[in-house]
Short mmCIF file of N, CA and C and ligand atoms in Angstrom, two decimals:
data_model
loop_
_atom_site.label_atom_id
_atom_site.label_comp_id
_atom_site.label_asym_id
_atom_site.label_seq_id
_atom_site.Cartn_x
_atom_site.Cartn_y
_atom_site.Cartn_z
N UNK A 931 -18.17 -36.65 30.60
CA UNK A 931 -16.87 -36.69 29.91
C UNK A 931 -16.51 -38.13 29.52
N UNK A 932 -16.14 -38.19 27.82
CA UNK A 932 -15.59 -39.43 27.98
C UNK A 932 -14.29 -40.04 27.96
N UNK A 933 -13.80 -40.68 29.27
CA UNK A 933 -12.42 -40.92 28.91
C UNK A 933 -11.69 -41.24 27.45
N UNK A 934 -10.62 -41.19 27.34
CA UNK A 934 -10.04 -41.66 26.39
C UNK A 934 -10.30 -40.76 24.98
N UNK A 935 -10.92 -39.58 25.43
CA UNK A 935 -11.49 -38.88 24.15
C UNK A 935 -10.63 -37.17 24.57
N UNK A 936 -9.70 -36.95 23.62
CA UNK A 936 -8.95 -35.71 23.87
C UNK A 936 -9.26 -34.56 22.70
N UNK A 937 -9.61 -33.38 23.34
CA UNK A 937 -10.17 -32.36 22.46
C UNK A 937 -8.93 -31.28 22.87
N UNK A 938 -8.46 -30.97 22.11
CA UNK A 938 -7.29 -29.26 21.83
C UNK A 938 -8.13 -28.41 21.59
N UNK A 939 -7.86 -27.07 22.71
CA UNK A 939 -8.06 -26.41 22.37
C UNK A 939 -7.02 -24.74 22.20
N UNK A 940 -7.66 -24.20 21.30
CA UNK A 940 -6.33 -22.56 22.25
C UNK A 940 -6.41 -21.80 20.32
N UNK A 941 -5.66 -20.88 20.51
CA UNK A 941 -5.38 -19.78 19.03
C UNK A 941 -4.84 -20.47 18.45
N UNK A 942 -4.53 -19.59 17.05
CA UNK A 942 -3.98 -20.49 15.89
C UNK A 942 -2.04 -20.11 16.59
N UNK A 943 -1.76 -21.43 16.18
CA UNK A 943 -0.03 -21.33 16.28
C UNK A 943 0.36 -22.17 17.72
N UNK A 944 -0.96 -22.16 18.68
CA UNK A 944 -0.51 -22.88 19.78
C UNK A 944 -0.32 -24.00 19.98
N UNK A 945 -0.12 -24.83 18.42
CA UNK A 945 0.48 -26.34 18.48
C UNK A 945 -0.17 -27.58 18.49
N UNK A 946 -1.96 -26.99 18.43
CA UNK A 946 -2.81 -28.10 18.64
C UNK A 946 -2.77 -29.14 17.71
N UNK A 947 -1.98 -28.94 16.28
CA UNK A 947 -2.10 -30.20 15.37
C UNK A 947 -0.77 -31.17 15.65
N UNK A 948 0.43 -29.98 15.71
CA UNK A 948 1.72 -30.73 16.28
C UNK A 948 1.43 -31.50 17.45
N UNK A 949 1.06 -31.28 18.33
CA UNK A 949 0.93 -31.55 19.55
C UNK A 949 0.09 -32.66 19.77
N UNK A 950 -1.06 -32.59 19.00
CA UNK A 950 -2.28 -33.69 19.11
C UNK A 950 -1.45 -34.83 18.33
N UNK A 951 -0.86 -34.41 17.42
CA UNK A 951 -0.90 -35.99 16.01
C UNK A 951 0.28 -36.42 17.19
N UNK A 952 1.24 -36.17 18.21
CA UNK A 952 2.51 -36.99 19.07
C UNK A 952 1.47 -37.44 20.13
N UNK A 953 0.53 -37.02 20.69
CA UNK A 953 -0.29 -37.32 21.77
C UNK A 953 -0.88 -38.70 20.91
N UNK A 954 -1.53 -38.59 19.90
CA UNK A 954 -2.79 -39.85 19.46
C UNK A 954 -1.90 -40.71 19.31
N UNK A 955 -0.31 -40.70 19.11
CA UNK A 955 0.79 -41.74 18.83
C UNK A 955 1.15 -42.80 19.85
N UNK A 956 0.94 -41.82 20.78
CA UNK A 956 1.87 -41.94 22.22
C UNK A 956 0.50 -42.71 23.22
N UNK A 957 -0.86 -42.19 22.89
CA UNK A 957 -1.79 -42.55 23.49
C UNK A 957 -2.25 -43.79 22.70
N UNK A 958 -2.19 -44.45 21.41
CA UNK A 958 -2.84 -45.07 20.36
C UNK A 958 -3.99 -44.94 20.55
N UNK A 959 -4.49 -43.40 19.85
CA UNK A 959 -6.02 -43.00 19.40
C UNK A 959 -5.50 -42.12 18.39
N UNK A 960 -7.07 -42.47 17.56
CA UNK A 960 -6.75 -41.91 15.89
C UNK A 960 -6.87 -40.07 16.14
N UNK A 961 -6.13 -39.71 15.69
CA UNK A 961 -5.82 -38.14 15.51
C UNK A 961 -7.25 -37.35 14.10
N UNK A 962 -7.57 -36.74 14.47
CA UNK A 962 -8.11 -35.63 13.43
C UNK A 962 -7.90 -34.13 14.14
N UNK A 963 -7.94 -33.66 12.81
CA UNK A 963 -7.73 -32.40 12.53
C UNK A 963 -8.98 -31.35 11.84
N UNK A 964 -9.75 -30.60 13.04
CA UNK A 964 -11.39 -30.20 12.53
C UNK A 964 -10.80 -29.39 10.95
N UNK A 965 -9.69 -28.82 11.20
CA UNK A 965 -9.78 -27.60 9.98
C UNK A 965 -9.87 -28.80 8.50
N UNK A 966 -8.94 -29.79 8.84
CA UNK A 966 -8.48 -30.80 7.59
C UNK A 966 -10.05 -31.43 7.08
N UNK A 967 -10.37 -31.54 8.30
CA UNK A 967 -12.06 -32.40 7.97
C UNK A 967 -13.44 -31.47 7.50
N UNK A 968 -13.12 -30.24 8.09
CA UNK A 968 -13.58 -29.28 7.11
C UNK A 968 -13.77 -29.33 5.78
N UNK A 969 -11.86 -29.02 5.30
CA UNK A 969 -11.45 -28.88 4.05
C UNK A 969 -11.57 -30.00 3.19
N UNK A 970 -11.76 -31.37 3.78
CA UNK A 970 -11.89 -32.55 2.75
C UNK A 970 -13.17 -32.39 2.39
N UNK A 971 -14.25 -32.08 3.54
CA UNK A 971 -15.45 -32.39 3.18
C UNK A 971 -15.90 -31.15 1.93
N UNK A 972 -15.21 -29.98 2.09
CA UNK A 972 -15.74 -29.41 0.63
C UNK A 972 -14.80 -28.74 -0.56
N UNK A 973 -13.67 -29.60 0.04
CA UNK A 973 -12.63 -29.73 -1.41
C UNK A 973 -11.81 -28.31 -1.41
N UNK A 974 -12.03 -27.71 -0.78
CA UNK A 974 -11.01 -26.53 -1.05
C UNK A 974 -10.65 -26.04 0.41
N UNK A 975 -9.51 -24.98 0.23
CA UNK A 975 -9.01 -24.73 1.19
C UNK A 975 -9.85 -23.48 2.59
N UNK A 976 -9.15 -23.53 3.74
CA UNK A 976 -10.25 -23.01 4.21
C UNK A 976 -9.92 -21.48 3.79
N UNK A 977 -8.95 -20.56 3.44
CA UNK A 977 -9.26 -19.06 2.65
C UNK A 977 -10.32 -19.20 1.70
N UNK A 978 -10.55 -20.08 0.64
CA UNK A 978 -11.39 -20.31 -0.09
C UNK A 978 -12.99 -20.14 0.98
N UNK A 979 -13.47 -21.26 1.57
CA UNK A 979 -14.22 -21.16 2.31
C UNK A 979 -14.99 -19.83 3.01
N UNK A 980 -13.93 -19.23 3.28
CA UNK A 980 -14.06 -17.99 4.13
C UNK A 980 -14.41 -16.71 2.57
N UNK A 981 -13.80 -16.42 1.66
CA UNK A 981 -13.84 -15.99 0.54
C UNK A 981 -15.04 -16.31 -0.13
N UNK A 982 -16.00 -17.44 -0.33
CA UNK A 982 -17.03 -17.07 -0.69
C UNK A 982 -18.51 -17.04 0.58
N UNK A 983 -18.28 -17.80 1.24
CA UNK A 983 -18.96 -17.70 2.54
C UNK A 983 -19.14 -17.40 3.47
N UNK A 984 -17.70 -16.56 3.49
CA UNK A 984 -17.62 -16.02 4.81
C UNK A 984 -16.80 -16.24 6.25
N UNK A 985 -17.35 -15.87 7.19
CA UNK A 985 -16.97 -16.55 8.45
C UNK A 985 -17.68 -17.50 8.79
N UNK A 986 -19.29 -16.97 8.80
CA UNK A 986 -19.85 -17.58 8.83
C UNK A 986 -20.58 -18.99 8.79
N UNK A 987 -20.26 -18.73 7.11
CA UNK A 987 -20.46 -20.08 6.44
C UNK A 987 -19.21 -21.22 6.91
N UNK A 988 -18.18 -20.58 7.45
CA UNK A 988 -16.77 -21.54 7.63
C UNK A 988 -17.44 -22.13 9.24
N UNK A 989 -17.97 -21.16 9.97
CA UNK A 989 -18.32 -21.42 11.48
C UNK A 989 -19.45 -22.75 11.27
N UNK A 990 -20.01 -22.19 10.05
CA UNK A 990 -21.19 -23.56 10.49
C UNK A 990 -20.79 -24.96 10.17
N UNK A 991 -20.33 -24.85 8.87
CA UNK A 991 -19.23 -26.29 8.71
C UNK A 991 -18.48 -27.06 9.64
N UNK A 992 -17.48 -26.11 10.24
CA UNK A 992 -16.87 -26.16 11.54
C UNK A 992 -17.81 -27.03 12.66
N UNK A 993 -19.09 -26.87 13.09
CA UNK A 993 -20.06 -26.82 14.01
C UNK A 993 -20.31 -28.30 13.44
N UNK A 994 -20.68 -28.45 11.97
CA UNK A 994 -21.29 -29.62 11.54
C UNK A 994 -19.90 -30.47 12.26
N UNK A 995 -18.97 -31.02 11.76
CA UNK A 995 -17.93 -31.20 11.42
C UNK A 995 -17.14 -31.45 13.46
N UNK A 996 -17.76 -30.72 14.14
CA UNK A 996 -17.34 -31.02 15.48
C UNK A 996 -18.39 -32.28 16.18
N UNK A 997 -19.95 -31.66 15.94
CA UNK A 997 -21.01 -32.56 16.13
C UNK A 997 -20.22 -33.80 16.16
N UNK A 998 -20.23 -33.89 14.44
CA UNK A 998 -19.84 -35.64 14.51
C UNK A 998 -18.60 -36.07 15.13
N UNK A 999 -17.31 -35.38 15.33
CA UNK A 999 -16.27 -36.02 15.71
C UNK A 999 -16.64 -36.44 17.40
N UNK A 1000 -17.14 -35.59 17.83
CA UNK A 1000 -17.33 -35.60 19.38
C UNK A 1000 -17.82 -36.64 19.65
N UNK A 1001 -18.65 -37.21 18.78
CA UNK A 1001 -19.77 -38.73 18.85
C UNK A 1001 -18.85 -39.73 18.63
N UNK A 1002 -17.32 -39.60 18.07
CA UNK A 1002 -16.61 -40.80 18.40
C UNK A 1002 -16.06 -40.98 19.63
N UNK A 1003 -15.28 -42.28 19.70
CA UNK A 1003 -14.45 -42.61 21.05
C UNK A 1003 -12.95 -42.88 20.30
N UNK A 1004 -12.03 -42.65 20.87
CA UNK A 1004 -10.75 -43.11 21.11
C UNK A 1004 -9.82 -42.09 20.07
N UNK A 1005 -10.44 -40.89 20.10
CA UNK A 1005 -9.57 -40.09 19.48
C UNK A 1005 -9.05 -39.13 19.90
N UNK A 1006 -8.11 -38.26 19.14
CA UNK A 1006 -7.55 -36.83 19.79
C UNK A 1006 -7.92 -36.00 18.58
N UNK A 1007 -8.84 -34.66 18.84
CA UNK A 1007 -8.89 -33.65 18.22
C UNK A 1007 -7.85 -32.41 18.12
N UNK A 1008 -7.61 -31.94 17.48
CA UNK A 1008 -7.04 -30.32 17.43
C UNK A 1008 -8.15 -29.96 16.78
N UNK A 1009 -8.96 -28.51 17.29
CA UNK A 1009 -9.90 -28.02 16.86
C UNK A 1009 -9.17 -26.67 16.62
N UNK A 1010 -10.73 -26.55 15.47
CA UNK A 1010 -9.78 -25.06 14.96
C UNK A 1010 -10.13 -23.53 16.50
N UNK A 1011 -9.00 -22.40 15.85
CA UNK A 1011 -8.90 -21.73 17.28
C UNK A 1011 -10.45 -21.18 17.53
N UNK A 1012 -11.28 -20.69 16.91
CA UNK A 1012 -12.49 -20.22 16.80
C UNK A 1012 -13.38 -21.34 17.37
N UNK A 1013 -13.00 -22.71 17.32
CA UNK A 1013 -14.33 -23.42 17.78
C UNK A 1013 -14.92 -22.83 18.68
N UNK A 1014 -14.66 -22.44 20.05
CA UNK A 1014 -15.23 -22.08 21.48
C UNK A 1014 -15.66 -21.14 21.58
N UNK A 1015 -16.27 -20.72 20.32
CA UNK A 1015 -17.15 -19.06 20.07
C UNK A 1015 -18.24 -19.55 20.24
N UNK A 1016 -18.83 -20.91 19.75
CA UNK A 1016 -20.01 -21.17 19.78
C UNK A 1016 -20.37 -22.11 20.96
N UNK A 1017 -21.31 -21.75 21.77
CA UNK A 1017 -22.20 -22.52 22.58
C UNK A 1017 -22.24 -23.78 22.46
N UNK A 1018 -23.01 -24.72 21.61
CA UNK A 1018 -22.93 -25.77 21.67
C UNK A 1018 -22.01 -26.54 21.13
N UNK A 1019 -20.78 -25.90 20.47
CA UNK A 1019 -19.41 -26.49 20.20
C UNK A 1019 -18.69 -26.80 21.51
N UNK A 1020 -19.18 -25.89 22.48
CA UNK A 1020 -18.43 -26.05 23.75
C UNK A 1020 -19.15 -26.86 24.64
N UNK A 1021 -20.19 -27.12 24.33
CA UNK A 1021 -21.06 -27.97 25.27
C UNK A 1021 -20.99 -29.66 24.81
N UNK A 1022 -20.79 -29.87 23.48
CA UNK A 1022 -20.57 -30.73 22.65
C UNK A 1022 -18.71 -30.99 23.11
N UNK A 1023 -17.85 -30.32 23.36
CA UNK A 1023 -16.49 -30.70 23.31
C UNK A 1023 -16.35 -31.06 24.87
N UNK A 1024 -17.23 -30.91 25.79
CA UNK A 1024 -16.91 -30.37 27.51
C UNK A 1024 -17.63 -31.83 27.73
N UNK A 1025 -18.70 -32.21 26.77
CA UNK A 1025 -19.22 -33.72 27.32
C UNK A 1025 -18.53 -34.70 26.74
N UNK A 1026 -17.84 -34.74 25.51
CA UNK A 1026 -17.26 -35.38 24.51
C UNK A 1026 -15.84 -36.52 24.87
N UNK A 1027 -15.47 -35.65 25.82
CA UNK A 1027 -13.68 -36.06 26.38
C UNK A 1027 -13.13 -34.79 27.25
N UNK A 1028 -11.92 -35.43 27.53
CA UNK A 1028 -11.12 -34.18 27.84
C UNK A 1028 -10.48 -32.73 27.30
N UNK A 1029 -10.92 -31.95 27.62
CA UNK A 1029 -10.39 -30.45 26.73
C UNK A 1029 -9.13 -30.19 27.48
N UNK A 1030 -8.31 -29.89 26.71
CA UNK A 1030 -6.74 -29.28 27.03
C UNK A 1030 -6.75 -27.97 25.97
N UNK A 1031 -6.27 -26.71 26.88
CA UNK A 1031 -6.14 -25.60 26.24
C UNK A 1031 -5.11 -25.57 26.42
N UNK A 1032 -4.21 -25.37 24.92
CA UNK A 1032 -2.64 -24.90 25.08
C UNK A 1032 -2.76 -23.57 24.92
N UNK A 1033 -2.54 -23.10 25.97
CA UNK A 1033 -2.08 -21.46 26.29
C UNK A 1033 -0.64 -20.70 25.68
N UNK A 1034 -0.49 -19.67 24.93
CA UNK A 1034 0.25 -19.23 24.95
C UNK A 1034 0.37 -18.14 25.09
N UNK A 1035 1.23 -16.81 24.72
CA UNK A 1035 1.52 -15.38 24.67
C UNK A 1035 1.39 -15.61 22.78
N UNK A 1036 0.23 -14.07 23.17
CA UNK A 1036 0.45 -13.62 21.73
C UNK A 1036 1.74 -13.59 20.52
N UNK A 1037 2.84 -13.08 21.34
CA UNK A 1037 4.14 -12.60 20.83
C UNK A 1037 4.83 -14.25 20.39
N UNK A 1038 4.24 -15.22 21.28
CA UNK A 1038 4.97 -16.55 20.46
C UNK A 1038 3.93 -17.08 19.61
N UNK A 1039 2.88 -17.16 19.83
CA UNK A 1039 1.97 -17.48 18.38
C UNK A 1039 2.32 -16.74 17.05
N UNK A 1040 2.69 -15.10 17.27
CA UNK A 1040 2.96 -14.65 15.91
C UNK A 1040 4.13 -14.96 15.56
N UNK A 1041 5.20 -15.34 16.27
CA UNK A 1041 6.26 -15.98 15.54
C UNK A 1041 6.23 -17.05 14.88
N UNK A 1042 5.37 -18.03 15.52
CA UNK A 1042 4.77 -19.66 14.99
C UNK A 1042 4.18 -19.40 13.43
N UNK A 1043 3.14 -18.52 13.47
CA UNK A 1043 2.32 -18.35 12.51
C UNK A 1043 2.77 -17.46 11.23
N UNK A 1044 3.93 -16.64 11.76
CA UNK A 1044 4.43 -15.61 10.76
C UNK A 1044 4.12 -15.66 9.00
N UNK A 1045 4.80 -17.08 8.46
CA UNK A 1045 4.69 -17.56 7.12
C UNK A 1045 3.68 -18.28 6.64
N UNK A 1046 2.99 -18.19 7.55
CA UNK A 1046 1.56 -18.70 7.35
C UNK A 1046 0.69 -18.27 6.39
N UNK A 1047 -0.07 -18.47 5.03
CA UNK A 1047 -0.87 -17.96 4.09
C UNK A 1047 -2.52 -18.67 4.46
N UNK A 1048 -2.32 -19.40 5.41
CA UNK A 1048 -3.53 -20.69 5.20
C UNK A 1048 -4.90 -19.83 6.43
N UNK A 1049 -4.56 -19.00 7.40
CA UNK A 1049 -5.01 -18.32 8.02
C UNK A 1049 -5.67 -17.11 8.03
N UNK A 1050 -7.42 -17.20 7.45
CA UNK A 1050 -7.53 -15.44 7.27
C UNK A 1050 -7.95 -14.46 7.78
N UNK A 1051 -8.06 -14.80 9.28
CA UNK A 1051 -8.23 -13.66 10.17
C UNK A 1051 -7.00 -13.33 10.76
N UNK A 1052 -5.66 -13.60 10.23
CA UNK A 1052 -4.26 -13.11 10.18
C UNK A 1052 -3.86 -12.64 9.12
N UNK A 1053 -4.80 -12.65 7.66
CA UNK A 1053 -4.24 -11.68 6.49
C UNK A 1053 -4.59 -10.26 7.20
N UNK A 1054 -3.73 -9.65 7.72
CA UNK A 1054 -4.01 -8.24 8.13
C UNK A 1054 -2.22 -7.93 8.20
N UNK A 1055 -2.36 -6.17 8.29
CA UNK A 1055 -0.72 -5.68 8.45
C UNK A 1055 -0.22 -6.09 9.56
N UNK A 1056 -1.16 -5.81 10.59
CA UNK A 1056 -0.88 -6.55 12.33
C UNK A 1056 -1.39 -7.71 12.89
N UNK A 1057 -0.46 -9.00 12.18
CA UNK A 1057 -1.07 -10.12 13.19
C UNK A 1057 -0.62 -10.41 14.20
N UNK A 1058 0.10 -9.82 14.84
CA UNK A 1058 0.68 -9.91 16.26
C UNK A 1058 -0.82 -8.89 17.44
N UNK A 1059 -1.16 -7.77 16.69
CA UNK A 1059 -2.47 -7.04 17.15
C UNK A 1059 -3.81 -7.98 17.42
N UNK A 1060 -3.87 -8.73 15.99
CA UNK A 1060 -5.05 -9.15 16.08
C UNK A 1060 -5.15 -10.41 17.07
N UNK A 1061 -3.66 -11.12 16.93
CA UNK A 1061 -3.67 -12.21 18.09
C UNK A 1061 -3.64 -11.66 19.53
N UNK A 1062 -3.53 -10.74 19.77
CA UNK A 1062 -3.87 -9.99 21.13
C UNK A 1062 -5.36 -10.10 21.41
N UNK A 1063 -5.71 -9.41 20.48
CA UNK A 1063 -7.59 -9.06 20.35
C UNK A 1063 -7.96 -10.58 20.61
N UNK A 1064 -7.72 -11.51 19.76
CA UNK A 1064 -7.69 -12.85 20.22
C UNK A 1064 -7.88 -13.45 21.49
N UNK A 1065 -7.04 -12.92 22.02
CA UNK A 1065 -6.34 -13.93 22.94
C UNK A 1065 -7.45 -13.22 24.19
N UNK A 1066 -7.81 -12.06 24.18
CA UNK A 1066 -8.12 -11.24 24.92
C UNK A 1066 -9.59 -11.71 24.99
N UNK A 1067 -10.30 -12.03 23.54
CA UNK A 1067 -11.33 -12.36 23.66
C UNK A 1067 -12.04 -13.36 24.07
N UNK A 1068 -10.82 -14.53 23.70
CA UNK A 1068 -10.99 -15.78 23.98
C UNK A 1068 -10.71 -16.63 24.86
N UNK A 1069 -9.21 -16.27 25.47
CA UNK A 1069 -9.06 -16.69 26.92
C UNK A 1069 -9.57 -17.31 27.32
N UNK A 1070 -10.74 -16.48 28.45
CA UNK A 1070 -12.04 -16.93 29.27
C UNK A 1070 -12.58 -18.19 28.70
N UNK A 1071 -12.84 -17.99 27.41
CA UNK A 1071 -13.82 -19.14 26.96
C UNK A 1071 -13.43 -20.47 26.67
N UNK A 1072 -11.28 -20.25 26.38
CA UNK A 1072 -10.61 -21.59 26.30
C UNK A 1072 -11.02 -21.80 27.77
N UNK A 1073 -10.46 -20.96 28.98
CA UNK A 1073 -10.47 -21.64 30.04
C UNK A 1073 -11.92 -22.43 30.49
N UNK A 1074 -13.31 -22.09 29.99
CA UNK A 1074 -14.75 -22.06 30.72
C UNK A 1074 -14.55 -23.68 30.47
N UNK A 1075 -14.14 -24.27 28.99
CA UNK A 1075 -14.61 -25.24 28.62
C UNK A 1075 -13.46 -26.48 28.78
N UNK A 1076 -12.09 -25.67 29.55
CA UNK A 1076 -10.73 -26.72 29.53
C UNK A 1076 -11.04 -27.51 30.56
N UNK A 1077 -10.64 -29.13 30.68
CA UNK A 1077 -10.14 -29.56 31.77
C UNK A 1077 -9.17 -29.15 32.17
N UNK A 1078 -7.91 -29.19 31.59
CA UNK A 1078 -6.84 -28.82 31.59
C UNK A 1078 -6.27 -27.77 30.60
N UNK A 1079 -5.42 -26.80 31.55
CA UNK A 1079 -4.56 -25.75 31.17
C UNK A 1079 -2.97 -26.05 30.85
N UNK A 1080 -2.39 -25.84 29.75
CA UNK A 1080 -0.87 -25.79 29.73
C UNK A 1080 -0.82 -25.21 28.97
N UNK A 1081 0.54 -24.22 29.80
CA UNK A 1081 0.69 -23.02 29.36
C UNK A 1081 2.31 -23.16 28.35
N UNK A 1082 1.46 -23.02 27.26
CA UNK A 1082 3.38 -22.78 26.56
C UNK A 1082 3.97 -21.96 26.27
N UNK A 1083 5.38 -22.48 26.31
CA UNK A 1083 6.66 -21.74 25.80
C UNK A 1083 7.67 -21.98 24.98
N UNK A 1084 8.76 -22.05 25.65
CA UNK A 1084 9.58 -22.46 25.04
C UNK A 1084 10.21 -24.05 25.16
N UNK A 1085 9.01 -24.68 25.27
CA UNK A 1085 9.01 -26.54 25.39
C UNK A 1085 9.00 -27.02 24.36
N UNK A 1086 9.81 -28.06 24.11
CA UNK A 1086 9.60 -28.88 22.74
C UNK A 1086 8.02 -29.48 22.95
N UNK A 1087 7.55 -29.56 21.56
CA UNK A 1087 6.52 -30.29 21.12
C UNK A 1087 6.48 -31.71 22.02
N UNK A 1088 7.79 -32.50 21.56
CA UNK A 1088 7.80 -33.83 22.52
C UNK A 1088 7.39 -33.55 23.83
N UNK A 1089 8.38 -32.58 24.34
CA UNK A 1089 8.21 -32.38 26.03
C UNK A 1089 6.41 -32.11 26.55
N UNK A 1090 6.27 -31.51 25.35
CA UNK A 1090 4.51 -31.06 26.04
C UNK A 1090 3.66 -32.34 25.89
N UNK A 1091 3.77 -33.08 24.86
CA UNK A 1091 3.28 -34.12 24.54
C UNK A 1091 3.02 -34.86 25.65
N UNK A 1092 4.42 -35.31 26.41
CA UNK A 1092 5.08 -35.72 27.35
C UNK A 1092 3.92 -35.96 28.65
N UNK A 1093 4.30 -34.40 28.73
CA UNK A 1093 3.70 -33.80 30.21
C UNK A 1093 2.32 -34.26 29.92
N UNK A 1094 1.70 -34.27 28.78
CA UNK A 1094 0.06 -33.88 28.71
C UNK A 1094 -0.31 -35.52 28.97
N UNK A 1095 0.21 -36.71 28.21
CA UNK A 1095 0.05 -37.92 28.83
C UNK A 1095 0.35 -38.29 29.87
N UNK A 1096 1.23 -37.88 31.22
CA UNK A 1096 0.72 -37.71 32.35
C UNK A 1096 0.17 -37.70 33.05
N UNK A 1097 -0.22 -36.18 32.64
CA UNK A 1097 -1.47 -35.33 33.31
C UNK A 1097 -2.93 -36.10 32.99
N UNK A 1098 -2.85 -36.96 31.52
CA UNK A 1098 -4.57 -37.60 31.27
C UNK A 1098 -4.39 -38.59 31.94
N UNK A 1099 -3.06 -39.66 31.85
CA UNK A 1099 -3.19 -40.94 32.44
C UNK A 1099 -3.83 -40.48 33.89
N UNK A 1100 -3.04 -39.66 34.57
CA UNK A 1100 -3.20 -39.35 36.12
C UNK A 1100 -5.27 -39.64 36.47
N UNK A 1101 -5.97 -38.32 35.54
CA UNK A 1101 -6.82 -38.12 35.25
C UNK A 1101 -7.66 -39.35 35.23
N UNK A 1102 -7.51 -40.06 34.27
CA UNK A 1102 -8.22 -41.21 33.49
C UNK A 1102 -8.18 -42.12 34.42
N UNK A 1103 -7.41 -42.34 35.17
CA UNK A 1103 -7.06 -43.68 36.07
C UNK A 1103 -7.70 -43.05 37.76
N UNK A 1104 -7.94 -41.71 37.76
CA UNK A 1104 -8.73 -41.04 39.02
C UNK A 1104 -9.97 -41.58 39.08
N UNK A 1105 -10.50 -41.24 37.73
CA UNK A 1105 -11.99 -41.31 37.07
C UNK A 1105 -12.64 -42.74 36.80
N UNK A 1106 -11.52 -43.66 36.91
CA UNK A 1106 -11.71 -44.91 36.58
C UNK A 1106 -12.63 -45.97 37.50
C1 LIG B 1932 -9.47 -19.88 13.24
C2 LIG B 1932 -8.44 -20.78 13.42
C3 LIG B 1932 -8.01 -21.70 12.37
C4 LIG B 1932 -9.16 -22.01 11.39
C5 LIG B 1932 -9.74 -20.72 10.87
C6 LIG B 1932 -10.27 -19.81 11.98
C7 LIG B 1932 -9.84 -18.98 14.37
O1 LIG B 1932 -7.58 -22.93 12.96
O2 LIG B 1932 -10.16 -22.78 12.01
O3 LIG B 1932 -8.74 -20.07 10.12
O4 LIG B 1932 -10.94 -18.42 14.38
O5 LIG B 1932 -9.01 -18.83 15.31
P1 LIG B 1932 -6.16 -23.12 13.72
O6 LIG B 1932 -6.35 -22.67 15.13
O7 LIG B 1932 -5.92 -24.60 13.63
O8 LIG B 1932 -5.15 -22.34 12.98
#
């Protein structure tokens, strides 16, 4: 693990970009965003992506696109919610830095995400369903690869921010 290197993880809506860009502020380390670095690297948005390529084709980009961030130092990731499907995304994020899974309840992610168009395994009639199926599937696998668990609610963004520099300083200065 390398200190000073913070990886988000958890479903879509659980705050990992809000949450990361007040953390890299508060910590002074540069913030990225896997979905944004995705989308720069091939110019369109990620529905687009997914629309002619697939899932697939979005998963492997994704994969490229984690490789390299993990090989830096002094940053904070928000990864997209799907990263931790793949094996060596998780083996690559678990040696990389610290993983923090923000946990939530289905029922507050679909409120987060409601007006959301940018998400397309939530274009469906039930995205409150499918974030269940989600959450159900994935769980386990946020937890296999988290250092740390925090579970949200109804906390301000600041407040979690808060708590989570804490919890790394505590960490970082154990390990030291
Ligand atoms: C996905 C989550 C999205 C994005 C893509 C797939 C997923 O990222 O990577 O739409 O499989 O959960 P966010 O978690 O940042 O919304």
């Amino acid at each position: 693990m390398k200190p000073g290197n913070v990886f988000l993880v958890g479903l879509m809506g659980a705050g990992k970009t809000t949450v990361g860009r007040l953390l890299a502020r508060r910590l002074k380390l540069r913030f990225f965003d896997s979905d944004r670095e995705v989308e720069q690297r091939c110019g369109v948005a990620i529905p687009v992506i997914f629309e002619i390529e697939g899932e697939a084709g979005f998963r492997a980009r994704e994969e490229q696109v984690l490789a390299e961030l993990t090989l830096l130092s002094g940053i904070v990731v928000a990864t997209g919610g799907g990263a931790v499907l793949a094996a060596e995304n998780r083996k690559r994020l678990a040696a990389g830095g610290t993983v923090v899974y923000l946990n939530a309840r289905p029922e507050d992610l679909c409120e987060r995400v409601r007006n959301d168009r940018g998400r397309p395994l939530l274009a469906t009639d039930d995205p409150l369903r499918r974030l269940r199926e989600l959450h159900e599937q994935r769980d386990a696998l946020y937890r296999s690869v988290a250092d740390l668990v925090i579970d949200t609610g109804a906390q301000s963004v600041q407040f979690l921010a808060r708590e989570l520099v804490e919890k790394l300083e505590e960490r970082w200065k154990a390990s030291a």
